[in-house]
Each structure stands twice: as C-alpha cells, then as structure tokens.
C-alpha positions as YAML, in Angstrom:
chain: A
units: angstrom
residues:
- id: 1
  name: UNK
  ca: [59.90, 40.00, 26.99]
- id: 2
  name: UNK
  ca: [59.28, 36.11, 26.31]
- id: 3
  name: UNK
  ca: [61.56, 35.34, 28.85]
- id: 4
  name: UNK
  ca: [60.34, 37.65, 31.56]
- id: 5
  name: UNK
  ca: [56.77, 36.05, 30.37]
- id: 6
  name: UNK
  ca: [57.77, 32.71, 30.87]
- id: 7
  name: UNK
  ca: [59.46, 33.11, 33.76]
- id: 8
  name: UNK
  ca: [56.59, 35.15, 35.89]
- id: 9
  name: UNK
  ca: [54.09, 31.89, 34.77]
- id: 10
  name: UNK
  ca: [56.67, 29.65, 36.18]
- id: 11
  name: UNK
  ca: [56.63, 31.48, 39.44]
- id: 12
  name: UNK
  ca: [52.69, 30.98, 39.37]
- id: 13
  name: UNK
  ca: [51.85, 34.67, 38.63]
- id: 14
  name: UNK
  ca: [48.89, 35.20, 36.59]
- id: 15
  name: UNK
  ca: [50.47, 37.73, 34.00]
- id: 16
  name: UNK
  ca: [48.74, 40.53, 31.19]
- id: 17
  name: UNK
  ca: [51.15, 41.19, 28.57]
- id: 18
  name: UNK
  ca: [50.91, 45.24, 27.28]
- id: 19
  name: UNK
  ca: [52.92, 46.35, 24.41]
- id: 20
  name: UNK
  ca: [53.03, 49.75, 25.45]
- id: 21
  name: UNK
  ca: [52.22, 52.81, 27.92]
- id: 22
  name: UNK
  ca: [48.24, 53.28, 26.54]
- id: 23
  name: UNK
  ca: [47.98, 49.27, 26.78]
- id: 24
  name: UNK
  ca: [49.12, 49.46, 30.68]
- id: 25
  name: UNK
  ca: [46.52, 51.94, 31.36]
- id: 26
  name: UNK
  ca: [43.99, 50.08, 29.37]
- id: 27
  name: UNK
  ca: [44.52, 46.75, 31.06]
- id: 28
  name: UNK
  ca: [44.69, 48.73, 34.66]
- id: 29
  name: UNK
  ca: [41.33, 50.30, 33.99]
- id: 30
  name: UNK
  ca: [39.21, 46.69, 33.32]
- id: 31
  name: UNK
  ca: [40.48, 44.53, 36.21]
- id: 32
  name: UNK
  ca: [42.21, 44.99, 39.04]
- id: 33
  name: UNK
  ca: [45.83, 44.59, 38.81]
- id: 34
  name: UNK
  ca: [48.81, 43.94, 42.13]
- id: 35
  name: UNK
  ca: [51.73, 44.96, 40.13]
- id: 36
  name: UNK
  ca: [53.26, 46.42, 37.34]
- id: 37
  name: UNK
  ca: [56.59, 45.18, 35.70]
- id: 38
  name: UNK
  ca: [58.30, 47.19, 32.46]
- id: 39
  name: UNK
  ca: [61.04, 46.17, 30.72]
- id: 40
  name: UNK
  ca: [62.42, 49.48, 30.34]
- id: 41
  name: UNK
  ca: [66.43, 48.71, 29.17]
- id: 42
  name: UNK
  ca: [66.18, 51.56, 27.47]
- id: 43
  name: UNK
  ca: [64.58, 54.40, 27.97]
- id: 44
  name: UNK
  ca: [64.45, 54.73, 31.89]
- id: 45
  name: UNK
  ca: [63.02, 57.95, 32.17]
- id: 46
  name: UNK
  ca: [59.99, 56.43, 30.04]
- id: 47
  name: UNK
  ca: [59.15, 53.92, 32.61]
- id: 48
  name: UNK
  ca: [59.29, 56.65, 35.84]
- id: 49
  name: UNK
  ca: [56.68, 58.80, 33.72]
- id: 50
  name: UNK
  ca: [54.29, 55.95, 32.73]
- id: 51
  name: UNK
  ca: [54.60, 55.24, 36.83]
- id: 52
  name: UNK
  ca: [54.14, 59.03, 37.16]
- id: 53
  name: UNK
  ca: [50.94, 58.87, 34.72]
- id: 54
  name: UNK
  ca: [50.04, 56.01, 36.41]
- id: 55
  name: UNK
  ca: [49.73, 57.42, 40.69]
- id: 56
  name: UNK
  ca: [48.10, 60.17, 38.73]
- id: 57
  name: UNK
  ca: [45.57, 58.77, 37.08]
- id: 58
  name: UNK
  ca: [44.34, 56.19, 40.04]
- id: 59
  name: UNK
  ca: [43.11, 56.35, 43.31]
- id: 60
  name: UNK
  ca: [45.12, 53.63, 44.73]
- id: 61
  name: UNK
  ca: [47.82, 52.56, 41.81]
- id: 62
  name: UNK
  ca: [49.84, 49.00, 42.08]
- id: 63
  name: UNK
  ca: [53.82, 49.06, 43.07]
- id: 64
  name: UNK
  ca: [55.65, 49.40, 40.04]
- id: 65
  name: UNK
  ca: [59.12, 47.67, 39.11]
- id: 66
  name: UNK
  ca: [61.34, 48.77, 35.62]
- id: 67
  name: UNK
  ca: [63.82, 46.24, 34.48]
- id: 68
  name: UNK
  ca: [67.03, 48.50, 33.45]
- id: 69
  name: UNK
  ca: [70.13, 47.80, 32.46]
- id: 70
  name: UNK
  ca: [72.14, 50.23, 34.69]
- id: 71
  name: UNK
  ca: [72.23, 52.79, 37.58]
- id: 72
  name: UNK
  ca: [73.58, 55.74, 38.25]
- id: 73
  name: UNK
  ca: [72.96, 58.22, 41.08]
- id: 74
  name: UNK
  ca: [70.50, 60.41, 39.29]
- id: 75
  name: UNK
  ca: [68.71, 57.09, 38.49]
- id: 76
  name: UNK
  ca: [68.92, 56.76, 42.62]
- id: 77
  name: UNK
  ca: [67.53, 60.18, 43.18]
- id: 78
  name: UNK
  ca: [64.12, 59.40, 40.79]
- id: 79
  name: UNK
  ca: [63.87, 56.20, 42.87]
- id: 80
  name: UNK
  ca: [63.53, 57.90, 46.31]
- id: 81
  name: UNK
  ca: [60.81, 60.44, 45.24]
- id: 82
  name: UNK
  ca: [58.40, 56.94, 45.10]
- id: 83
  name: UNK
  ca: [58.34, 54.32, 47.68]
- id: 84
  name: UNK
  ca: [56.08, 52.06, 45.51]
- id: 85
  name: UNK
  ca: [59.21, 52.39, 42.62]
- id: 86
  name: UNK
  ca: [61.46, 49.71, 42.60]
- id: 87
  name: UNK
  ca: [63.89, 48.29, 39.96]
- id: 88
  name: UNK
  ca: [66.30, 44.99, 39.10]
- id: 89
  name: UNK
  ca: [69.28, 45.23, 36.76]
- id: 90
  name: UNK
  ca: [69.63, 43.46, 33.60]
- id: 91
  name: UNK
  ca: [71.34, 40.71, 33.21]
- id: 92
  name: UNK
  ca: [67.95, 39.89, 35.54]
- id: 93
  name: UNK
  ca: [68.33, 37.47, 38.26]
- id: 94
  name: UNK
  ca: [64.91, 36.31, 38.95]
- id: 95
  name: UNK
  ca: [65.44, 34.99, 42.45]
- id: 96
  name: UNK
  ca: [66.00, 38.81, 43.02]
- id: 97
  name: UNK
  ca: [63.00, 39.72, 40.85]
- id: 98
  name: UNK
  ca: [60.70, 37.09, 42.58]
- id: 99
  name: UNK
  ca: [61.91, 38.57, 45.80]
- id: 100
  name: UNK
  ca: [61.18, 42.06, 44.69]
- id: 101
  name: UNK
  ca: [57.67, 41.00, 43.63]
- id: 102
  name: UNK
  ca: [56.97, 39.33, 46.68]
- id: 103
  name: UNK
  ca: [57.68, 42.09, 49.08]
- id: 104
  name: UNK
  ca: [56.06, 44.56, 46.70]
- id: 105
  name: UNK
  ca: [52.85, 42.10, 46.92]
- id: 106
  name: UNK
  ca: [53.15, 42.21, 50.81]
- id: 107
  name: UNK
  ca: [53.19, 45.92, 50.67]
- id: 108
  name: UNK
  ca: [50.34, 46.58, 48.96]
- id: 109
  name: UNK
  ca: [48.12, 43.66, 50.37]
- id: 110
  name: UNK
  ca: [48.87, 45.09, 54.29]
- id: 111
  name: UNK
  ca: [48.16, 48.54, 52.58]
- id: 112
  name: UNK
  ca: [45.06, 47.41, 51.15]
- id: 113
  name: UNK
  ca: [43.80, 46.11, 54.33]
- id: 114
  name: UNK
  ca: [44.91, 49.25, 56.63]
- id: 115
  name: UNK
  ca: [42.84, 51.09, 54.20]
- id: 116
  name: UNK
  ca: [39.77, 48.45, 54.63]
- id: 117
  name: UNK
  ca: [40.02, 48.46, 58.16]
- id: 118
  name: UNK
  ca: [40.28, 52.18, 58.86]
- id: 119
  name: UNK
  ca: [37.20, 52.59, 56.26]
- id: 120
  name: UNK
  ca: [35.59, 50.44, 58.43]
- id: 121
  name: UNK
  ca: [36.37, 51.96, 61.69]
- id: 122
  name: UNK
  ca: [34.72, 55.25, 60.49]
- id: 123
  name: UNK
  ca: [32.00, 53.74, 59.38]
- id: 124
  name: UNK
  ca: [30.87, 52.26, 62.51]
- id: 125
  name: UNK
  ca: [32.07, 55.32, 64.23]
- id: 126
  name: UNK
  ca: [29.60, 57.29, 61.91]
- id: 127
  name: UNK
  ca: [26.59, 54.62, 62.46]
- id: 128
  name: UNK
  ca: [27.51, 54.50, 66.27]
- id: 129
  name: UNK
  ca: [27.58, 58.44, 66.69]
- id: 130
  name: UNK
  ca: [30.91, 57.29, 68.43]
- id: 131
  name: UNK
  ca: [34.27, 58.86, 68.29]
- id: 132
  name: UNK
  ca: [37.94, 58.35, 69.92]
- id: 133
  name: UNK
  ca: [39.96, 60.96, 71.31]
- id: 134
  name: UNK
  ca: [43.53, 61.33, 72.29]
- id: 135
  name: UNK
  ca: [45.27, 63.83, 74.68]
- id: 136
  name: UNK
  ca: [48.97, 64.32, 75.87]
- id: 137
  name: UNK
  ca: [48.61, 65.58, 78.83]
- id: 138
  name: UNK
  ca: [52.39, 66.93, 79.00]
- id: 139
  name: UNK
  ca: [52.07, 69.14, 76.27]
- id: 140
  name: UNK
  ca: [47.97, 69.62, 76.34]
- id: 141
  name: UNK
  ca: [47.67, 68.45, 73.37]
- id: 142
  name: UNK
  ca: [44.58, 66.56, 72.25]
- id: 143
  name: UNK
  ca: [43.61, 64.57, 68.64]
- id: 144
  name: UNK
  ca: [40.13, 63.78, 68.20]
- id: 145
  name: UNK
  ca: [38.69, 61.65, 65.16]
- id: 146
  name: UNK
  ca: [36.71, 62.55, 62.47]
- id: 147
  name: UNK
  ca: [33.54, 61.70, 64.10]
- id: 148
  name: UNK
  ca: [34.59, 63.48, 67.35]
- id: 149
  name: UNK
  ca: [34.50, 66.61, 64.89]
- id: 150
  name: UNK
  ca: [31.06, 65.39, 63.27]
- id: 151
  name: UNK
  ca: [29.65, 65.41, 66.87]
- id: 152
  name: UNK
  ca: [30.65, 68.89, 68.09]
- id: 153
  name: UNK
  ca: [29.61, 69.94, 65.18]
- id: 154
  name: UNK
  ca: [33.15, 72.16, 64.01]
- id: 155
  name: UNK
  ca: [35.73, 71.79, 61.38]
- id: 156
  name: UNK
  ca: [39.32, 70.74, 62.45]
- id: 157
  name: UNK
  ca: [40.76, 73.68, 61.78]
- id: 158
  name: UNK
  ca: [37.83, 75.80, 64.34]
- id: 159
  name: UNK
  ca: [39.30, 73.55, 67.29]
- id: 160
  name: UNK
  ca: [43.01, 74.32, 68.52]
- id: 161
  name: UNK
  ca: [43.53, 70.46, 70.36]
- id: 162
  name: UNK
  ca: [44.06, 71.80, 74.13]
- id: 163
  name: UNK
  ca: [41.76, 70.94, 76.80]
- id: 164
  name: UNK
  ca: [40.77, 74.82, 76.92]
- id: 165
  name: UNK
  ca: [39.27, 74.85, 74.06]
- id: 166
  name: UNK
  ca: [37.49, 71.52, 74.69]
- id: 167
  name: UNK
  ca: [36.26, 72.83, 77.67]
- id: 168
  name: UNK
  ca: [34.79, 75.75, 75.94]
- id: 169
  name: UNK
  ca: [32.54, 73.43, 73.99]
- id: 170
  name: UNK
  ca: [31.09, 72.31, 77.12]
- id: 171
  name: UNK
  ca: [27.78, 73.81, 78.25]
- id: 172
  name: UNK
  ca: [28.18, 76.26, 81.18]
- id: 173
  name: UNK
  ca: [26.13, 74.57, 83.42]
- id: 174
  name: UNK
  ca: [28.18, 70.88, 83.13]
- id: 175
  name: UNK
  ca: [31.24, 72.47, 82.93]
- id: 176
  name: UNK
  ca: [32.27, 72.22, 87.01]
- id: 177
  name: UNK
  ca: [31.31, 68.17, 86.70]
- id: 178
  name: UNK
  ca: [33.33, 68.09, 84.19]
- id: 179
  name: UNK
  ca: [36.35, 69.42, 85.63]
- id: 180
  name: UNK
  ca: [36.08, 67.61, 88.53]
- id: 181
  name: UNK
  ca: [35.66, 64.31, 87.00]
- id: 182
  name: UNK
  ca: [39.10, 64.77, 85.67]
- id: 183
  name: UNK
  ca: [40.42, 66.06, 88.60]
- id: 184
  name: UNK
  ca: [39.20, 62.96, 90.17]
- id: 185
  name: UNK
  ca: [40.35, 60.69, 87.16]
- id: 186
  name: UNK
  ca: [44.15, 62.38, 86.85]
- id: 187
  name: UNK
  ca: [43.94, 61.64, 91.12]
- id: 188
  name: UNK
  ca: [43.45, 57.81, 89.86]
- id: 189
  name: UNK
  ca: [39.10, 57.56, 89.78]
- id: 190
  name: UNK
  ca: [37.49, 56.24, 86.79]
- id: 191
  name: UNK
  ca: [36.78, 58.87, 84.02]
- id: 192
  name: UNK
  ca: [33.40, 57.80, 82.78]
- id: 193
  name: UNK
  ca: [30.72, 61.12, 82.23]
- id: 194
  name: UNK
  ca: [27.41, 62.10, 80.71]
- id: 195
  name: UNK
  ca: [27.60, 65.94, 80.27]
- id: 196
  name: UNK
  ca: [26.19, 68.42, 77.40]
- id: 197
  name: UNK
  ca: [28.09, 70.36, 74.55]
- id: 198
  name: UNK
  ca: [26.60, 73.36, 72.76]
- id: 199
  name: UNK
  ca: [26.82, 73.15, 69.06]
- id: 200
  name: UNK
  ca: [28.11, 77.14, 67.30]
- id: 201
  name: UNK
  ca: [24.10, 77.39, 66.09]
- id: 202
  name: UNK
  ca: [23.30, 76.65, 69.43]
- id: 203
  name: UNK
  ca: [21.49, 72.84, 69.75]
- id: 204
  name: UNK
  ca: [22.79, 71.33, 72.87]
- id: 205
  name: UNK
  ca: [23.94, 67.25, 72.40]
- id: 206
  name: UNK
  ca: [24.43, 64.85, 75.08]
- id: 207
  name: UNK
  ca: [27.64, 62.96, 75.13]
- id: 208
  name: UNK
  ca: [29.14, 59.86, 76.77]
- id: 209
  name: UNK
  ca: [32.73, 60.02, 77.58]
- id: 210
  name: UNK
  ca: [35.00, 57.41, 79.16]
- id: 211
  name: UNK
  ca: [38.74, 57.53, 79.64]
- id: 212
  name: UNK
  ca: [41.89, 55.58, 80.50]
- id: 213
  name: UNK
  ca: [44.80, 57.28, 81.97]
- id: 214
  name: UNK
  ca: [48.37, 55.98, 80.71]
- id: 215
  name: UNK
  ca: [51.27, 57.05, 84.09]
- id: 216
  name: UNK
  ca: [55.22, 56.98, 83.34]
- id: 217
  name: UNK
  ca: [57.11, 55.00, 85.96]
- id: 218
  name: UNK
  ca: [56.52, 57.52, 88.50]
- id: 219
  name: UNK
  ca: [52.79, 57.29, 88.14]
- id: 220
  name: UNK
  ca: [52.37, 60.77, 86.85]
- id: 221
  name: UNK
  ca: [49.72, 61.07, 84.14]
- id: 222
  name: UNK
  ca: [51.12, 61.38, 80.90]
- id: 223
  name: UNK
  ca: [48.36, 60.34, 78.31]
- id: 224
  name: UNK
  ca: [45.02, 59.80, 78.13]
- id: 225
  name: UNK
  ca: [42.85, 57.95, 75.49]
- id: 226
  name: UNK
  ca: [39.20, 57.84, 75.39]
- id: 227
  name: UNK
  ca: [35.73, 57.29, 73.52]
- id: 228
  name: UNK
  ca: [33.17, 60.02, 73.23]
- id: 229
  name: UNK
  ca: [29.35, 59.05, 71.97]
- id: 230
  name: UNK
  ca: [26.09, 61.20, 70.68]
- id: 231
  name: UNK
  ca: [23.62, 59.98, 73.11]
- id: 232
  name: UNK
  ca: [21.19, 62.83, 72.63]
- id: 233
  name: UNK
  ca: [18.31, 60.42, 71.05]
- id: 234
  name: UNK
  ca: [19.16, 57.20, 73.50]
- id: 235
  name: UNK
  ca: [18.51, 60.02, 76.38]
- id: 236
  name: UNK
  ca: [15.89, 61.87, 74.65]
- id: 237
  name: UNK
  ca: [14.04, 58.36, 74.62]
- id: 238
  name: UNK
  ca: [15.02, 57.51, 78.27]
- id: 239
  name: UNK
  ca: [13.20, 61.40, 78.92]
- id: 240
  name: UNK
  ca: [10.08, 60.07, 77.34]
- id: 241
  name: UNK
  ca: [9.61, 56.87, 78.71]
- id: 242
  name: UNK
  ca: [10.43, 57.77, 81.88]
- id: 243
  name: UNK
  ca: [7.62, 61.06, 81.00]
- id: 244
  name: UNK
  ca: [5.22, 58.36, 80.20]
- id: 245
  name: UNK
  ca: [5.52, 55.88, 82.75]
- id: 246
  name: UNK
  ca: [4.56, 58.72, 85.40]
- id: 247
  name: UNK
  ca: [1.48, 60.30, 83.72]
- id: 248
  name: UNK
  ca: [0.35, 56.12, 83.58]
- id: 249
  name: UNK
  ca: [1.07, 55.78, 87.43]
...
C-alpha cells in the first residue's frame, strides 16, 4: 500500500488513502473524486463488488482500477461487463499503471464535458423554445429532440418518427404550404417556414422551421437536418403591435 502511496505522489496525483470498502464510499461522498485504485491481490471478486456498490450508489461514479495478482478468463469475462473497470498485474509496473490512470482520467474528463455540454444544449433549447430535428429521408425516418417533443406538446412514444405522422400534427389549414415547401426544398429551394401545429387539447402554436438538405453523389436527397422554434408569443406580439399601430393611424 506504501508503495502504491508513494509512488501515485511521485507521479503528482493528489491521493486519499481508505482502509476499506465503507472508507471508499465515505471519502467518495465528501469531495469529488477522478479515480479509484484498490489493491485487491487477493480477493478479486471483492474489488468488482465494491465497483458494483459503487455505479450503484452514484450518479456519475469515477473509473475504477484493482491491482491483482493474476488473470484468468473468468477474471476477463467480469472485466467486459464494465467499461470504466480496468486492472494491472502485480508485480505492478507503474509506467503501465500511470498509463492506465492517464487514459482513465481522459475518459472521464471528455465524459464529463459531453455531459456539460449536452446539459447545456437543452437548456438553451428549453429557454429558446427551440428544438433540432433529424430525418432520413430514405427510410422516412425522423428524430426530434427533447424540446421538439416539449413543443408539440406529445410524449416520444405518441409520435412514430415518419413524416406522416409529423404532418398530422400540422393544422389543416397550413398543411398544403407545408408540403409544398418541401416539395420545393427536396427540388433544391430553401426550406425555411412559419406554419401552425395543433396541440392533442387543442391550443394551436406557431412554429419556425428551417432545413438543410444533405444529397449523395448523385444529388438525390438523402438527409435532412433542421431547427424548429415556439414563436407563438414573438407572433402574438407582432399581432398586437401591428393591432395597435392601426387603431393610432
């Protein structure tokens, strides 16, 4: 353990030393922590169910690597069930170990900052009433974002991600612009549209929606990405500005 200790300092890691399985847990619930090491020579199967305890117990646990002091296929087979489980073989070679750590410490910090960065993007999605859509036109099928959902007003699982059914959210009376701004937009035009959806209770919401058509080396239309916004309010205030600037002329 000394020597583990010693060497981990040497390498510049700021280390907590834990006797034990409730001493991991204790340390991991006061500050954050990058990584777990155990010195597990002995009792493997220990070590994979204080890492089990451990993805159970938090939201977003640290990589994990046991020091053991040999392998065997079954060993193998507990290893593959966890992609954040990872191991070095006594005696320990620490350029190895310091390797290990290092790419462990990559891991998580890109993880970390996916996570930040998609939490983000939803965020301003929400604030921005703004959503992003997808939709292979090959197969007809289309992905929409969590806001995208928000702003129709449906579950996932009410929507089945063809351009039928997004049609059938549109309201009646917008539904031949619609169609024949994407006529126009698979023919090469711009997609770019203000049309109305009906909500299942019935309110009807204004939406922006623009579009960019990805073509395979033929030019036939094979994708399309987009952006669709809640603009009922921003029109709504348009309607009443433009209302009052009459009655004052």
């Amino acid at each position: 353990h000394q020597m583990v200790h010693h060497c981990l300092r040497k390498l510049n890691y700021h280390v907590s030393f834990a006797e034990n399985a409730c001493q991991i847990l204790e340390i991991l619930m006061k500050k954050p922590v990058d990584l777990v090491l155990m010195d597990n020579m002995t009792q493997m199967q220990d070590g994979i169910q204080i890492f089990a305890e451990i993805k159970d117990s938090y939201s977003n646990p640290p990589p994990t690597i046991l020091i053991i002091n040999h392998y065997s296929l079954d060993l193998e087979k507990e290893f593959l069930k966890f992609a954040d489980l990872d191991f070095v073989l006594t005696p320990i070679n620490y350029e190895v170990l310091n390797s290990k750590i290092q790419r462990a410490l990559f891991v998580r910090k890109t993880e970390i900052e996916q996570k930040r960065n998609q939490n983000l993007l939803k965020q301003s999605q929400s604030i921005a009433r703004l959503g992003c859509w997808e939709w292979d036109i090959r197969t007809n099928e289309i992905w929409w974002s969590d806001e995208v959902y928000r702003i129709f007003g449906i579950q996932s699982h009410e929507f089945k991600g063809n351009y039928k059914s997004f049609l059938s959210l549109v309201h009646p009376e917008d539904l031949k612009l619609v169609r024949a701004t994407m006529k126009a937009a698979l023919d090469g035009a711009e997609y770019k549209i203000d049309h109305r959806i009906i909500l299942a209770d019935g309110r009807i919401r204004i939406v922006l929606e623009q579009g960019e058509i990805e073509r395979d080396k033929k030019g036939n239309p094979v994708r399309m990405v987009g952006i669709i916004q809640d603009i009922t309010k921003r029109k709504k205030t348009e309607d009443d500005l433009h209302i009052n600037k009459s009655t004052a002329t």
